[in-house]
Coordinates of C-alpha atoms and ligand atoms in Angstrom, one line a residue:
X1 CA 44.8 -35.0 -29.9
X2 CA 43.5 -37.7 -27.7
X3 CA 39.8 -38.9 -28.3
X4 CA 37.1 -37.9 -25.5
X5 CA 35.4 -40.8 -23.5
X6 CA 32.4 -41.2 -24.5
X7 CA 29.4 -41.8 -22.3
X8 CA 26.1 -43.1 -23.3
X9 CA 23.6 -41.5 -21.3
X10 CA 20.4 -43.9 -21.6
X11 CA 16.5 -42.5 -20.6
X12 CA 13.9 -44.9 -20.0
X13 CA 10.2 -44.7 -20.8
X14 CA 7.6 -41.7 -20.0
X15 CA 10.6 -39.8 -19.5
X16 CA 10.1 -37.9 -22.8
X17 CA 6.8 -36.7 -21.2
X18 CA 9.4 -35.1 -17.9
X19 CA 8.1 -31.1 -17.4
X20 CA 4.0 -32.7 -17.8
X21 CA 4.8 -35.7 -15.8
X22 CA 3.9 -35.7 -12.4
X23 CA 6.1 -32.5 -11.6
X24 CA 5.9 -32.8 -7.4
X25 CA 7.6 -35.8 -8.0
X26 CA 9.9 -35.5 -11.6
X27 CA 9.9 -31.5 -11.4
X28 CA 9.2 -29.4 -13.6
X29 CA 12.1 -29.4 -16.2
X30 CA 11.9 -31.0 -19.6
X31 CA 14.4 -33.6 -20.8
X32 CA 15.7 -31.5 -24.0
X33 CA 16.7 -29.3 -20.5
X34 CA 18.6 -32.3 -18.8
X35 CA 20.4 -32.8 -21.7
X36 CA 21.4 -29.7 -21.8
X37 CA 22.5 -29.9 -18.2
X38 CA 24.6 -33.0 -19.3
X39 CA 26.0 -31.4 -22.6
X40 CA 27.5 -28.2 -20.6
X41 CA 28.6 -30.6 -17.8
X42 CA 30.2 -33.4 -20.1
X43 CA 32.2 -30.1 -21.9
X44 CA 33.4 -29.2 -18.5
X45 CA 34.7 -32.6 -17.9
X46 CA 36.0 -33.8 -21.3
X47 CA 33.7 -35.5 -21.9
X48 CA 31.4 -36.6 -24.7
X49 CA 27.7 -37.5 -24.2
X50 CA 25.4 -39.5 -25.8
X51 CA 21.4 -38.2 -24.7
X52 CA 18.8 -40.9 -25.9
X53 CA 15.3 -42.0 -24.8
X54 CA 13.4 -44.8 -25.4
X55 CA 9.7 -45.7 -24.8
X56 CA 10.6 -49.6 -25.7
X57 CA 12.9 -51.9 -23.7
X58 CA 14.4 -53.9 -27.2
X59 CA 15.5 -50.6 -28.4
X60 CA 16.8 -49.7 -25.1
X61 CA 19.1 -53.1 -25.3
X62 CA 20.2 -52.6 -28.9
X63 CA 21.8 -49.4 -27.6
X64 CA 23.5 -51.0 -25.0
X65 CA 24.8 -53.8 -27.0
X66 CA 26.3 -50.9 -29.2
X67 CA 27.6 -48.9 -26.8
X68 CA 30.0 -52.2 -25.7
X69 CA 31.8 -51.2 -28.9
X70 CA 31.3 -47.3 -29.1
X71 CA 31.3 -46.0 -25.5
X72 CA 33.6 -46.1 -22.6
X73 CA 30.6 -45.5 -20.1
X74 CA 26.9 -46.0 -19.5
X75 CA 24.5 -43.5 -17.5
X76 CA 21.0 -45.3 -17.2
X77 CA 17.7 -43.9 -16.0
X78 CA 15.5 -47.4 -17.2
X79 CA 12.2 -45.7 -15.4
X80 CA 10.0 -48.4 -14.8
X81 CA 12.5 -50.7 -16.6
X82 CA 14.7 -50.8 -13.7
X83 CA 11.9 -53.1 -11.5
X84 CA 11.3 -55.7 -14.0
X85 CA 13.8 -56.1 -16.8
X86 CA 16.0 -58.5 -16.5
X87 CA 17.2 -58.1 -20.2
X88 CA 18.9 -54.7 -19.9
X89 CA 20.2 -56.2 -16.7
X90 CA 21.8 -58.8 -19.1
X91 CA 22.9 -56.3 -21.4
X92 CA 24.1 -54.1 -19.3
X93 CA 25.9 -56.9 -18.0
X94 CA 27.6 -58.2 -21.4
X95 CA 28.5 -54.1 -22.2
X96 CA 31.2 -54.8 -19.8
X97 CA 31.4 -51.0 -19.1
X98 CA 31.4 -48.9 -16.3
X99 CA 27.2 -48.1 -15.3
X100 CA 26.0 -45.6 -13.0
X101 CA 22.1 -45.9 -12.4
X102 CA 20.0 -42.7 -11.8
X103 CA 16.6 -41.9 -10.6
X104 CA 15.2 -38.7 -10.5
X105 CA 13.0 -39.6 -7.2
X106 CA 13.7 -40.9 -4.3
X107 CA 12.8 -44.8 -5.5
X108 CA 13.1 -45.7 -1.5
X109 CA 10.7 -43.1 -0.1
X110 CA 7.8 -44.4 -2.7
X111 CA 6.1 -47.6 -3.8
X112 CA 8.1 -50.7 -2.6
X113 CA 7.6 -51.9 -6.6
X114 CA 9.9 -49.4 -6.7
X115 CA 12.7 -50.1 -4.3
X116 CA 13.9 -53.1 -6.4
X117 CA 16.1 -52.4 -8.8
X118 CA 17.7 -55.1 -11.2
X119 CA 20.2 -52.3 -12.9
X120 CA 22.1 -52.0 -9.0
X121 CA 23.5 -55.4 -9.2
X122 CA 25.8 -54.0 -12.3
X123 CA 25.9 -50.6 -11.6
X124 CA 29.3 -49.5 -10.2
X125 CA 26.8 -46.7 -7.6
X126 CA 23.6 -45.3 -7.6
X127 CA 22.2 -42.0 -7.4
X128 CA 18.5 -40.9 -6.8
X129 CA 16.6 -38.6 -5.2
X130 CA 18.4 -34.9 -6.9
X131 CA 16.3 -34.7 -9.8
X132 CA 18.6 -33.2 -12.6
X133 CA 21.6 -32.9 -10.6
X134 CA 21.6 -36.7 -10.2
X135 CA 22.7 -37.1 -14.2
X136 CA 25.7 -34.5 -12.9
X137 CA 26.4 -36.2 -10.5
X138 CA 27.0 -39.5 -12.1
X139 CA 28.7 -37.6 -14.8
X140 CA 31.6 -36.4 -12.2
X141 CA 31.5 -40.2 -11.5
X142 CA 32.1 -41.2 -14.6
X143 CA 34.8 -38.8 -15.1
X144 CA 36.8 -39.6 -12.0
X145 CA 36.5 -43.8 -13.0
X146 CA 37.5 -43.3 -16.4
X147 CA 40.7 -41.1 -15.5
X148 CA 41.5 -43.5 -12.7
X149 CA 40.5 -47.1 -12.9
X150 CA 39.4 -47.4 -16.7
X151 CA 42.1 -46.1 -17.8
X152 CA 44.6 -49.0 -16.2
X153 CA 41.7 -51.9 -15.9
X154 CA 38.2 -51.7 -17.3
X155 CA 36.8 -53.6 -14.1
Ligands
DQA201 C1 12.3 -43.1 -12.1 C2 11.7 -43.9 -11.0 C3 10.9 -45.1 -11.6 O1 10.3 -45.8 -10.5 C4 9.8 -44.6 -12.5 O2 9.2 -45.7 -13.1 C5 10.3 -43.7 -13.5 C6 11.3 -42.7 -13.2 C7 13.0 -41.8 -11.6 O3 13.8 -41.2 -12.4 O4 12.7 -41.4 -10.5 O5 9.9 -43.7 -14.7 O6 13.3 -43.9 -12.8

């Protein structure tokens, strides 16, 4: 029986506090409920799912360097992460995996701080701006690049 891919699905800081956090703008869903969105979606799609959060950018980067070894795919919501560090940029960059970057706001309709993104310029797309459905989202595009193009050439 052939193994699942297996996608790392990576949650920056404060976003343990989503369902308290500024719910006009995050909404009112908990994470423990995204993850549950992502399970039952990843089952749908043959998938396997890794769900982690992280409040501190080296442990963020450990997983990343791991997952070049024990994932076939990264799905990455760095938070605030995203605007200033350039060491997951470089780690996402040595994982040498396919990366889709998600925001559950609309980064381009708030702060300009926020419309830079250093995650972009290694992410194969970007999605932000559906809450929740965003991690779905990139989960269908995970599932369509792996059956297609990762199977035959990993870039
Ligand atoms: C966020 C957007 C970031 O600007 C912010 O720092 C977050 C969450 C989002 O999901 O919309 O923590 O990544």
């Amino acid at each position: 029986m052939a193994i699942e891919p297996s996608v790392l699905i990576l949650n920056g800081p404060n976003l343990n506090m989503l369902g308290v956090r500024e719910p006009s703008i995050y909404g009112s869903e908990t994470l423990d409920d995204v993850e549950a969105l992502c399970q039952e979606r990843a089952e749908a799609l043959g998938l396997s799912v890794d769900f982690r959060q992280s409040n501190h950018e080296g442990e963020l980067v450990s997983w990343i360097q791991q997952a070049r070894t024990d994932h076939d795919a990264i799905i990455i919501n760095a938070g605030a992460y995203t605007h200033t560090s350039v060491a997951i940029l470089d780690a996402l960059t040595l994982a040498e995996l396919p990366v889709v970057e998600v925001h559950l706001s609309n980064i381009y309709r708030r702060e300009a701080f926020r419309h830079h993104s250093y995650i972009s310029a290694v992410a194969k797309g970007v999605i932000c701006g559906f809450g929740s459905q965003g991690y779905l989202m990139a989960l269908d595009a995970i599932a369509r690049l792996v059956e297609t193009e990762y199977t035959s050439d990993r870039n």
